C-alpha cells in the first residue's frame, strides 16, 4: 500500500516539476478511493534554500471559532527534492512537519488525506463529490503564505468543479495566496446548478444532494437579497459569488467565505414556510458576512493565525451584528414579512429575558471566550451568545445612532464607514477606532454605551428601543402563567431536563440538566410536561419523580408567577407620522400595515 501511494505521488511530482510556474506553489489532489474517503495530495514549493523547512496544516478553519485539529486526516507524509530524492521528515507538533532540505531547489511533499468530516464543513469525499476547505487538506509554509498558487484536481470525468477562486482549467483554480485559498472552498462532483446575474455581479448556485428545493425560487430570493445589500452598503466587494449548498440528512449550519458560502440543510426543509425561512435567513447571514467579517473585521482576527486561537472582544459585531443586518435585509427585500420579522425579534427578546447569563457575562467577554464554546450544563445561566445577545446589542446600538441624530444616521453609516476604512487601510478595526467612527457619525461619545452594554451587563433598553419605532411588547394570550423554569425534551417518551433557569422554582427544587423526569403527580411525565403546568395555578405544588444517574429521586416543585411571560411585538396606538417614518426607514415597510407577531 505504501509503495503504491509513494509511486503515485512521485508520478505527480514529475508533472509538477515541469508544469509549475516559477514562484508558484502548486497543489494537486487526486481522489484515489472515493468509497473510503481517500485522496492523495501533493504540494510543490518552488526554490527553497537548504536547512529546516516547516510546513503546517491549520488547527482551525475560518468561520468556525473552534480548534478542530484538522491534521488528524493526514497520513503517509513524505517529502522529496526536485530530483525525486526522499528527504528526512520530522513531525514537530500535532500539525507541523519539519523537512531537512539538503540543497537549493523545489521541495515536493505528498501525503494521503482522509476526508470524511462533512458536518464541520471541512472535507468530504464519496462517490458523488469532493468538498474541501483547504485549511483541512492543504499544508502551507509561512514563507510562501503570500505567494501565488494553483490547485489541480484529478477527479472523475463526469464531475464539475466550482470555487470562489478563478478557474484556469476544467478542474484547476488559481489564488493570489494561501489566505485566499483557505477562504475559497472547493466543491467538485455531481450537482444541481443555476447561474444568474444582477447588474455586473455574477452568482452561482451549486447544490449537492437531493431534496425538495426549487433553484428558481431560491435564486429569486437571492436576487432580492442583492438589492437590499446594495441599498445598505452601496457597493460590493466582489464581482462573482458562489452559493454552495450541501443537502443530506443531519446537516445544518453554514460558513462564510471571501466570495462564497457553504450552507448545510436537511433534504426536505425547503417547502414549508418555516423551514424555508430558516434556509433563506442562513443564506442572508452568510451573504452579510461578505462585508462584515470577510471585508472588514476586528483587529484580533484581521490576519488569521491558523495555528492557535485568535482573540478579540468584538466577535459580537462579527456575528451578532450580522444576525441583525440579515433580518433587516430580509424584511426590506420582502423575503420575510413584517410579521415574520417582528416574530423573530420577539423570539430573541423572550429568550434573552429568560437567560440568567445576561447578568453574568458581557458580549465583549463572550466574544473573547468564544473559543471555549461554553458547552456545559449551566450555559444559559452563566453565559450569553455572541449571536443572540450580540444581535440585540446591535439593535440597541442602531437605535442609539438614530436617536442621537434624529434618525438621520443609522447602523448603515457605521458599516459603510468600516467598509471605506478597511478598503483604504487594509487592516482590521479596534474598539477605539469603532468608537471614533461612532463619534464622527453622531457627534457624541459612545464610551458610556460601551461600558454599560458591551463590556458591562446592564439590561438592554429594549422597550425604549422598540418604542422609538412605534412598537411595544405585549404578553401572548397563551403565555403560561404558572412557571417552573424548566425546559425539557423527549427521551424515550419521558421528560429529559435540558435546562433549569437560575433561581426558578425548578432550581429551588434541586432539579438539574440531565435529570429524567418520569412522573408528575403520580402520572407519567412526557415531553409536554411544561405545557401541563398551564393546568396549575401559581403557588401550586407538583410532586415529581426523576432519575439522576440511575438513582430514583423525588422533588416538590412550587410553581410561581412567570417574571417574563412570552411576549409579542405589536404597533402602539396613537402613532404620528414621525414615528411611522422611523419605522419605514428602519424596516423598509409601512408601520400601519404591520400586524402583530405571533
Coordinates of C-alpha atoms in Angstrom, one line a residue:
X1 CA 0.0 0.0 0.0
X2 CA 2.8 2.4 1.0
X3 CA 4.7 1.6 -2.2
X4 CA 1.6 2.4 -4.3
X5 CA 1.0 5.7 -2.6
X6 CA 4.6 6.7 -3.0
X7 CA 4.7 5.7 -6.6
X8 CA 1.5 7.7 -7.3
X9 CA 3.0 10.8 -5.6
X10 CA 6.3 10.5 -7.4
X11 CA 4.4 10.4 -10.8
X12 CA 2.5 13.5 -9.8
X13 CA 5.7 15.2 -8.6
X14 CA 7.2 14.7 -12.1
X15 CA 4.4 16.5 -13.7
X16 CA 4.5 19.3 -11.1
X17 CA 8.2 19.8 -11.6
X18 CA 7.7 20.6 -15.3
X19 CA 4.4 22.4 -15.1
X20 CA 4.7 24.7 -12.1
X21 CA 5.4 28.4 -12.8
X22 CA 8.4 29.9 -11.0
X23 CA 7.4 31.3 -7.6
X24 CA 4.0 29.5 -7.7
X25 CA 3.1 26.9 -5.0
X26 CA 1.2 24.1 -6.7
X27 CA -1.3 21.7 -5.1
X28 CA -2.7 18.6 -6.7
X29 CA -5.4 16.4 -5.2
X30 CA -6.2 13.1 -6.7
X31 CA -9.3 11.1 -5.5
X32 CA -8.0 7.6 -5.1
X33 CA -10.7 5.7 -3.2
X34 CA -14.0 7.7 -3.0
X35 CA -15.9 4.9 -1.2
X36 CA -13.4 5.1 1.7
X37 CA -13.0 9.0 1.5
X38 CA -9.3 8.9 0.4
X39 CA -7.2 11.1 -1.8
X40 CA -3.5 11.7 -2.5
X41 CA -2.3 15.3 -2.0
X42 CA 0.9 16.6 -3.4
X43 CA 2.4 20.1 -2.9
X44 CA 5.3 21.7 -4.8
X45 CA 7.1 24.6 -3.2
X46 CA 9.4 26.5 -5.5
X47 CA 13.1 27.4 -5.0
X48 CA 13.9 26.6 -1.3
X49 CA 17.2 27.2 0.5
X50 CA 19.0 24.3 2.4
X51 CA 18.0 23.9 6.0
X52 CA 14.9 23.3 8.1
X53 CA 11.7 23.8 6.1
X54 CA 8.5 23.6 8.1
X55 CA 5.0 23.0 6.7
X56 CA 1.8 23.2 8.7
X57 CA -1.9 22.5 8.5
X58 CA -4.2 25.0 10.2
X59 CA -5.6 23.9 13.6
X60 CA -8.9 25.6 12.8
X61 CA -10.8 26.9 9.8
X62 CA -12.1 30.4 9.1
X63 CA -15.7 31.0 10.1
X64 CA -15.6 28.4 13.0
X65 CA -14.0 29.7 16.2
X66 CA -13.0 26.3 17.4
X67 CA -9.8 24.3 17.4
X68 CA -10.6 21.3 15.1
X69 CA -7.2 19.6 15.0
X70 CA -7.6 19.1 11.2
X71 CA -4.2 17.3 10.8
X72 CA -5.9 14.1 12.1
X73 CA -6.8 13.3 8.4
X74 CA -3.2 13.3 7.1
X75 CA -1.1 10.2 6.9
X76 CA 1.9 8.7 4.9
X77 CA 3.6 12.1 4.9
X78 CA 6.7 12.1 2.5
X79 CA 9.0 14.8 1.1
X80 CA 11.3 14.9 -1.9
X81 CA 13.7 17.2 -3.6
X82 CA 13.3 18.2 -7.3
X83 CA 15.1 15.1 -8.4
X84 CA 12.8 12.7 -6.6
X85 CA 15.3 12.1 -3.8
X86 CA 13.4 11.5 -0.5
X87 CA 14.1 14.0 2.3
X88 CA 14.1 13.4 6.1
X89 CA 10.8 14.5 7.7
X90 CA 10.2 15.0 11.5
X91 CA 6.7 15.8 12.9
X92 CA 7.4 18.5 15.5
X93 CA 3.8 19.1 16.8
X94 CA 0.3 18.0 16.1
X95 CA 0.0 19.8 12.7
X96 CA 3.6 20.7 11.7
X97 CA 6.3 18.8 9.8
X98 CA 10.0 19.7 9.6
X99 CA 11.8 18.8 6.4
X100 CA 15.6 18.7 6.1
X101 CA 16.3 20.3 2.8
X102 CA 19.8 19.3 1.6
X103 CA 20.3 21.6 -1.4
X104 CA 18.6 24.6 -3.0
X105 CA 15.7 23.7 -5.2
X106 CA 12.0 22.8 -5.1
X107 CA 10.5 20.8 -2.2
X108 CA 7.9 18.2 -3.1
X109 CA 5.5 17.0 -0.4
X110 CA 3.0 14.2 -0.6
X111 CA 0.5 12.6 1.8
X112 CA -2.7 10.7 2.0
X113 CA -5.9 12.6 3.0
X114 CA -8.8 11.1 4.8
X115 CA -11.8 13.3 4.0
X116 CA -14.9 12.4 6.0
X117 CA -15.5 15.5 8.1
X118 CA -18.6 16.9 6.4
X119 CA -20.5 18.2 9.5
X120 CA -17.7 20.6 10.2
X121 CA -17.8 21.8 6.6
X122 CA -14.1 20.9 6.4
X123 CA -13.6 18.0 3.9
X124 CA -15.6 15.2 2.4
X125 CA -15.1 12.7 -0.4
X126 CA -17.5 10.0 -1.6
X127 CA -18.6 8.6 -4.9
X128 CA -20.6 11.7 -5.8
X129 CA -18.5 14.6 -4.8
X130 CA -15.4 16.2 -3.2
X131 CA -15.7 19.1 -0.8
X132 CA -12.6 20.7 0.6
X133 CA -12.0 23.7 2.8
X134 CA -8.3 24.0 2.0
X135 CA -7.4 24.5 5.7
X136 CA -8.5 20.9 6.2
X137 CA -6.3 19.4 3.5
X138 CA -3.5 21.6 2.1
X139 CA -0.4 22.4 4.1
X140 CA 1.4 25.7 3.9
X141 CA 4.8 27.2 4.7
X142 CA 4.9 30.6 6.4
X143 CA 7.4 32.0 3.9
X144 CA 5.2 31.1 1.0
X145 CA 1.9 32.1 2.6
X146 CA 1.6 35.2 0.5
X147 CA 2.8 33.5 -2.7
X148 CA 0.5 32.8 -5.7
X149 CA -0.7 29.2 -6.1
X150 CA -2.6 26.8 -8.3
X151 CA -4.8 23.9 -7.4
X152 CA -5.4 21.0 -9.8
X153 CA -8.0 18.3 -9.1
X154 CA -7.9 14.8 -10.5
X155 CA -11.5 13.6 -10.2
X156 CA -14.0 11.5 -12.2
X157 CA -14.6 12.9 -15.7
X158 CA -18.3 13.5 -15.1
X159 CA -17.7 15.8 -12.2
X160 CA -17.9 19.6 -12.3
X161 CA -15.7 21.7 -10.1
X162 CA -16.7 25.1 -8.6
X163 CA -15.0 27.6 -6.2
X164 CA -14.8 31.3 -5.5
X165 CA -11.3 31.2 -6.9
X166 CA -10.6 32.0 -10.5
X167 CA -10.8 28.9 -12.8
X168 CA -7.9 28.2 -15.2
X169 CA -9.0 24.7 -16.3
X170 CA -11.8 22.2 -16.0
X171 CA -10.7 21.2 -12.6
X172 CA -8.0 23.9 -11.9
X173 CA -8.0 27.1 -9.9
X174 CA -5.6 29.9 -9.0
X175 CA -5.4 32.1 -5.9
X176 CA -3.2 35.1 -5.1
X177 CA -2.1 33.5 -1.8
X178 CA -2.8 30.9 0.8
X179 CA -5.3 33.2 2.7
X180 CA -7.5 33.3 -0.4
X181 CA -7.2 29.6 -0.9
X182 CA -8.4 28.7 2.6
X183 CA -11.2 31.2 2.3
X184 CA -12.4 29.7 -1.1
X185 CA -13.8 26.2 -0.6
X186 CA -13.9 23.8 -3.5
X187 CA -16.9 21.7 -4.5
X188 CA -16.4 19.1 -7.2
X189 CA -19.0 16.5 -8.2
X190 CA -22.5 15.9 -9.5
X191 CA -24.6 19.0 -8.8
X192 CA -27.8 20.9 -9.5
X193 CA -26.6 24.2 -10.8
X194 CA -28.1 27.6 -11.6
X195 CA -26.3 30.8 -12.7
X196 CA -27.8 34.2 -12.6
X197 CA -26.6 37.9 -12.6
X198 CA -27.6 41.2 -11.1
X199 CA -26.1 44.2 -12.9
X200 CA -22.4 43.4 -13.2
X201 CA -22.4 40.7 -10.5
X202 CA -22.4 37.0 -11.3
X203 CA -24.0 34.5 -9.0
X204 CA -23.7 30.7 -9.0
X205 CA -25.9 28.3 -7.0
X206 CA -24.4 24.9 -6.6
X207 CA -26.3 22.2 -4.8
X208 CA -25.0 18.7 -3.9
X209 CA -27.7 16.2 -2.8
X210 CA -31.3 15.6 -3.4
X211 CA -34.2 17.4 -1.7
X212 CA -37.4 19.3 -2.2
X213 CA -35.7 22.6 -3.1
X214 CA -36.5 24.7 -6.1
X215 CA -33.5 26.5 -7.6
X216 CA -35.6 29.1 -9.3
X217 CA -37.4 30.1 -6.0
X218 CA -34.1 30.3 -4.2
X219 CA -32.5 32.4 -6.9
X220 CA -35.4 34.8 -6.9
X221 CA -34.9 35.5 -3.2
X222 CA -31.1 35.7 -3.6
X223 CA -31.7 38.4 -6.2
X224 CA -33.9 40.3 -3.7
X225 CA -31.1 40.0 -1.2
X226 CA -28.6 41.5 -3.6
X227 CA -30.8 44.6 -3.9
X228 CA -31.2 45.1 -0.2
X229 CA -27.5 44.7 0.3
X230 CA -26.8 47.3 -2.4
X231 CA -29.1 49.8 -0.6
X232 CA -27.3 49.0 2.7
X233 CA -23.6 49.2 1.7
X234 CA -23.9 50.9 -1.7
X235 CA -21.0 48.9 -3.0
X236 CA -19.9 45.2 -3.3
X237 CA -16.6 43.6 -2.5
X238 CA -16.9 41.0 -5.3
X239 CA -17.9 40.5 -9.0
X240 CA -18.7 36.8 -8.6
X241 CA -20.3 35.0 -5.7
X242 CA -20.9 31.3 -5.2
X243 CA -23.6 29.8 -3.0
X244 CA -22.6 26.2 -2.3
X245 CA -25.4 24.0 -0.6
X246 CA -25.0 20.5 0.8
X247 CA -28.3 18.7 1.2
X248 CA -28.2 15.5 3.3
X249 CA -29.8 14.1 6.5
X250 CA -28.3 15.5 9.7
X251 CA -26.7 18.5 8.0
X252 CA -27.1 22.0 9.5
X253 CA -25.3 25.3 9.7
X254 CA -23.2 27.4 7.3
X255 CA -19.9 29.1 6.9
X256 CA -19.0 32.4 5.2
X257 CA -16.0 32.8 2.9
X258 CA -14.5 35.6 0.7
X259 CA -16.9 35.4 -2.2
X260 CA -18.7 32.2 -1.4
X261 CA -20.5 30.3 1.3
X262 CA -21.2 26.7 2.2
X263 CA -24.7 26.0 3.6
X264 CA -25.9 22.7 5.0
X265 CA -29.5 21.7 5.1
X266 CA -31.7 18.7 5.7
X267 CA -33.2 17.3 2.4
X268 CA -36.8 18.3 3.0
X269 CA -36.6 21.7 4.6
X270 CA -37.5 23.9 1.6
X271 CA -41.2 23.8 1.0
X272 CA -42.8 24.6 4.4
X273 CA -42.7 28.3 5.1
X274 CA -41.0 27.9 8.5
X275 CA -38.3 25.6 7.1
X276 CA -37.6 27.7 4.0
X277 CA -37.3 30.8 6.1
X278 CA -34.6 29.1 8.1
X279 CA -32.7 28.4 4.9
X280 CA -33.2 31.8 3.5
X281 CA -32.1 33.6 6.6
X282 CA -28.9 31.4 6.9
X283 CA -28.1 32.4 3.3
X284 CA -28.7 36.0 4.2
X285 CA -26.5 35.7 7.2
X286 CA -23.6 34.3 5.3
X287 CA -24.0 36.9 2.5
X288 CA -23.9 39.7 5.0
X289 CA -20.6 38.3 6.2
X290 CA -19.1 39.0 2.8
X291 CA -18.9 42.6 4.1
X292 CA -18.9 42.2 7.9
X293 CA -16.0 39.8 8.6
X294 CA -14.6 39.0 5.1
X295 CA -14.0 42.6 4.0
X296 CA -13.7 44.3 7.4
X297 CA -13.4 42.6 10.8
X298 CA -12.0 43.2 14.3
X299 CA -8.2 43.6 14.6
X300 CA -7.9 40.5 16.7
X301 CA -8.9 38.4 13.6
X302 CA -7.8 40.8 10.9
X303 CA -4.9 38.5 9.8
X304 CA -5.6 34.9 10.9
X305 CA -3.2 33.0 12.9
X306 CA -4.0 29.5 11.7
X307 CA -2.2 27.6 14.5
X308 CA -3.9 28.9 17.6
X309 CA -7.0 30.8 18.9
X310 CA -7.5 34.4 17.6
X311 CA -8.8 36.6 20.4
X312 CA -11.0 39.7 20.2
X313 CA -13.7 41.3 22.4
X314 CA -15.6 42.2 19.2
X315 CA -16.8 38.9 17.8
X316 CA -20.3 40.1 18.8
X317 CA -20.0 42.6 16.0
X318 CA -18.8 40.0 13.6
X319 CA -21.7 37.6 14.4
X320 CA -24.4 39.5 16.3
X321 CA -24.4 42.5 14.0
X322 CA -24.5 40.1 11.1
X323 CA -27.6 38.4 12.5
X324 CA -29.3 41.8 13.0
X325 CA -28.4 43.0 9.5
X326 CA -29.6 39.7 7.9
X327 CA -33.1 40.4 9.5
X328 CA -33.1 43.9 8.2
X329 CA -32.2 42.9 4.7
X330 CA -34.8 40.1 4.8
X331 CA -37.7 42.4 5.7
X332 CA -36.5 45.2 3.5
X333 CA -36.2 42.9 0.5
X334 CA -39.5 41.2 1.2
X335 CA -38.1 37.7 1.6
X336 CA -39.6 37.8 5.1
X337 CA -42.8 39.6 6.0
X338 CA -43.2 42.3 8.7
X339 CA -45.0 39.8 10.8
X340 CA -42.1 37.3 10.5
X341 CA -39.6 40.0 11.1
X342 CA -41.3 41.1 14.4
X343 CA -41.9 37.5 15.4
X344 CA -38.2 36.7 15.1
X345 CA -37.2 39.8 17.1
X346 CA -39.8 38.9 19.8
X347 CA -38.4 35.4 20.0
X348 CA -34.9 36.7 20.6
X349 CA -36.1 39.1 23.3
X350 CA -38.1 36.3 25.0
X351 CA -35.0 34.1 25.0
X352 CA -32.8 36.9 26.3
X353 CA -35.2 37.7 29.2
X354 CA -35.1 34.1 30.4
X355 CA -31.3 33.8 30.1
X356 CA -29.8 34.5 33.6
X357 CA -26.4 34.6 31.9
X358 CA -27.1 38.1 30.6
X359 CA -26.5 39.3 34.2
X360 CA -23.2 37.4 34.4
X361 CA -21.4 37.9 31.1
X362 CA -21.0 40.8 28.7
X363 CA -21.0 40.4 25.0
X364 CA -17.3 41.5 25.0
X365 CA -16.4 38.7 27.3
X366 CA -18.5 36.2 25.3
X367 CA -16.6 37.3 22.2
X368 CA -13.2 36.8 23.9
X369 CA -14.3 33.4 25.3
X370 CA -15.9 32.2 22.1
X371 CA -13.2 29.6 21.6
X372 CA -14.2 27.9 24.8
X373 CA -17.6 27.0 23.4
X374 CA -19.4 27.2 26.8
X375 CA -20.7 23.7 26.3
X376 CA -21.7 23.0 29.9
X377 CA -24.8 22.2 31.9
X378 CA -25.0 25.8 33.2
X379 CA -24.5 27.6 29.9
X380 CA -27.7 29.6 29.8
X381 CA -27.2 30.7 33.4
X382 CA -23.6 31.8 33.1
X383 CA -23.0 32.9 29.5
X384 CA -24.5 34.8 26.6
X385 CA -24.3 34.3 22.9
X386 CA -22.4 36.5 20.5
X387 CA -25.2 35.8 18.1
X388 CA -28.4 36.4 20.0
X389 CA -27.2 38.9 22.6
X390 CA -24.9 40.4 20.0
X391 CA -27.9 40.9 17.7
X392 CA -29.9 42.6 20.5
X393 CA -26.9 44.8 21.4
X394 CA -26.7 45.8 17.8
X395 CA -30.5 46.6 17.7
X396 CA -29.9 49.0 20.6
X397 CA -26.8 50.4 19.0
X398 CA -28.7 51.2 15.8
X399 CA -31.4 52.9 17.9
X400 CA -28.9 55.0 19.8
X401 CA -27.4 56.2 16.5
X402 CA -30.8 57.1 15.1
X403 CA -32.0 58.7 18.3
X404 CA -28.8 60.9 18.7
X405 CA -29.1 62.1 15.0
X406 CA -32.9 62.5 14.8
X407 CA -33.0 59.4 12.6
X408 CA -30.6 61.0 10.0
X409 CA -27.9 58.4 10.6
X410 CA -28.1 54.7 11.4
X411 CA -26.1 51.4 11.6
X412 CA -25.7 51.6 7.8
X413 CA -23.5 54.7 8.2
X414 CA -21.2 52.8 10.6
X415 CA -20.8 49.8 8.4
X416 CA -20.2 51.9 5.3
X417 CA -17.5 53.8 7.2
X418 CA -16.0 50.5 8.3
X419 CA -16.0 49.3 4.6
X420 CA -14.3 52.5 3.5
X421 CA -11.7 52.5 6.3
X422 CA -10.6 48.9 5.7
X423 CA -10.6 49.4 1.9
X424 CA -8.2 52.3 2.4
X425 CA -6.0 51.0 5.2
X426 CA -6.2 47.2 4.6
X427 CA -6.3 46.3 8.3
X428 CA -8.8 45.4 11.0
X429 CA -10.6 47.8 13.3
X430 CA -10.1 48.2 17.0
X431 CA -12.7 49.1 19.6
X432 CA -11.2 52.6 19.9
X433 CA -11.4 53.1 16.1
X434 CA -15.0 51.9 16.2
X435 CA -15.9 54.4 18.9
X436 CA -14.1 57.1 16.9
X437 CA -16.3 56.3 13.9
X438 CA -19.4 56.4 16.0
X439 CA -18.4 59.8 17.4
X440 CA -17.8 61.1 13.9
X441 CA -21.2 59.9 12.7
X442 CA -23.2 61.1 15.7
X443 CA -21.2 64.0 17.1
X444 CA -21.4 62.2 20.5
X445 CA -19.4 59.8 22.6
X446 CA -20.4 56.2 22.9
X447 CA -18.0 55.4 25.7
X448 CA -20.8 55.1 28.3
X449 CA -22.8 52.9 26.0
X450 CA -19.8 50.6 25.5
X451 CA -19.2 50.5 29.2
X452 CA -22.8 49.6 30.0
X453 CA -23.8 47.3 27.2
X454 CA -20.7 45.9 25.6
X455 CA -18.2 45.4 28.4
X456 CA -21.0 45.7 31.1
X457 CA -24.1 43.6 31.8
X458 CA -26.6 46.4 32.1
X459 CA -30.1 45.5 31.0
X460 CA -30.6 46.4 27.4
X461 CA -33.3 49.1 26.9
X462 CA -35.4 47.0 24.6
X463 CA -38.8 48.5 25.4
X464 CA -37.3 52.0 24.8
X465 CA -35.8 50.9 21.6
X466 CA -39.0 49.4 20.2
X467 CA -41.0 52.5 21.2
X468 CA -38.7 54.6 19.0
X469 CA -40.2 52.7 16.0
X470 CA -43.8 52.7 17.4
X471 CA -43.7 49.2 18.8
X472 CA -44.3 47.6 22.1
X473 CA -44.1 44.3 23.9
X474 CA -47.4 42.6 25.0
X475 CA -47.9 39.2 26.6
X476 CA -49.1 36.4 24.4
X477 CA -52.6 35.2 25.1
X478 CA -51.4 31.7 25.6
X479 CA -48.4 32.7 27.8
X480 CA -48.0 30.3 30.7
X481 CA -48.9 31.9 34.0
X482 CA -47.7 29.1 36.2
X483 CA -44.0 29.0 35.7
X484 CA -41.4 26.3 36.5
X485 CA -38.2 27.5 34.9
X486 CA -37.8 24.0 33.3
X487 CA -37.0 23.2 29.7
X488 CA -37.4 19.5 28.7
X489 CA -37.0 17.4 25.6
X490 CA -38.3 13.9 24.8
X491 CA -36.2 10.9 25.8
X492 CA -37.8 7.5 25.3
X493 CA -41.2 9.2 25.9
X494 CA -40.1 10.7 29.2
X495 CA -39.1 14.3 30.0
X496 CA -35.4 14.9 29.9
X497 CA -34.4 18.2 31.6
X498 CA -32.3 20.3 29.1
X499 CA -32.1 23.4 31.2
X500 CA -33.1 24.9 34.5
X501 CA -33.3 28.7 34.9
X502 CA -31.3 30.0 37.8
X503 CA -33.5 30.9 40.9
X504 CA -36.6 29.5 39.2
X505 CA -39.0 27.1 41.0
X506 CA -37.2 24.1 39.4
X507 CA -33.9 25.5 40.5
X508 CA -35.1 25.8 44.1
X509 CA -36.5 22.3 44.0
X510 CA -33.0 21.0 43.1
X511 CA -33.6 19.8 39.6
X512 CA -30.7 19.9 37.1
X513 CA -29.9 19.4 33.5
X514 CA -29.8 15.7 32.7
X515 CA -32.5 14.6 35.2
X516 CA -35.0 12.3 33.6
X517 CA -38.5 13.1 35.0
X518 CA -40.8 10.1 34.8
X519 CA -43.8 11.2 36.8
X520 CA -45.8 14.3 37.8
X521 CA -48.4 13.9 40.5
X522 CA -48.1 10.1 40.0
X523 CA -48.8 10.4 36.3
X524 CA -46.4 9.6 33.5
X525 CA -44.3 12.7 32.6
X526 CA -43.6 13.2 28.9
X527 CA -42.1 16.0 26.7
X528 CA -45.3 18.0 27.2
X529 CA -44.6 18.3 31.0
X530 CA -44.0 22.1 30.9
X531 CA -47.2 22.7 28.9
X532 CA -49.1 20.7 31.5
X533 CA -48.2 23.3 34.1
X534 CA -50.8 25.5 32.4
X535 CA -53.4 23.5 34.3
X536 CA -52.0 24.7 37.6
X537 CA -52.1 28.0 39.4
X538 CA -49.3 30.0 40.9
X539 CA -48.1 28.6 44.2
X540 CA -49.4 25.1 43.4
X541 CA -47.1 22.2 44.4
X542 CA -46.2 19.5 42.0
X543 CA -44.7 16.2 43.0
X544 CA -42.1 14.9 40.6
X545 CA -40.2 11.6 40.4
X546 CA -37.0 11.5 38.3
X547 CA -33.8 9.5 37.7
X548 CA -30.4 11.1 38.2
X549 CA -27.6 8.8 37.2
X550 CA -29.9 5.8 37.5
X551 CA -31.0 6.8 41.1
X552 CA -34.7 7.4 41.6
X553 CA -35.3 10.7 43.4
X554 CA -38.2 12.9 44.3
X555 CA -38.8 16.7 44.3
X556 CA -41.6 19.1 45.1
X557 CA -41.9 21.9 42.6
X558 CA -43.8 25.0 43.8
X559 CA -44.9 26.9 40.7
X560 CA -44.7 30.7 40.7
X561 CA -45.7 33.7 38.5
X562 CA -43.6 33.9 35.3
X563 CA -41.5 37.1 35.7
X564 CA -41.0 37.2 31.9
X565 CA -44.1 35.8 30.2
X566 CA -43.8 35.1 26.5
X567 CA -44.4 38.4 24.6
X568 CA -45.1 39.6 21.1
X569 CA -44.3 42.8 19.4
X570 CA -47.2 45.0 18.2
X571 CA -47.7 48.5 16.9
X572 CA -48.5 51.1 19.6
X573 CA -51.7 53.0 19.5
X574 CA -51.9 56.7 18.5
X575 CA -48.8 56.9 16.3
X576 CA -47.8 60.0 14.5
X577 CA -46.2 60.5 11.1
X578 CA -42.7 60.9 12.6
X579 CA -42.7 57.6 14.3
X580 CA -44.2 55.9 11.2
X581 CA -41.4 57.4 9.2
X582 CA -38.8 56.0 11.6
X583 CA -40.3 52.5 11.2
X584 CA -40.2 52.7 7.4
X585 CA -36.6 53.9 7.4
X586 CA -35.7 51.0 9.7
X587 CA -37.7 48.1 8.3
X588 CA -38.4 49.4 4.8
X589 CA -42.1 49.0 5.1
X590 CA -45.1 50.9 6.4
X591 CA -45.8 50.5 10.1
X592 CA -49.6 50.7 10.0
X593 CA -49.7 47.7 7.7
X594 CA -47.6 45.7 10.3
X595 CA -49.6 43.0 12.0
X596 CA -48.9 41.7 15.5
X597 CA -46.3 38.9 15.5
X598 CA -47.4 35.6 16.9

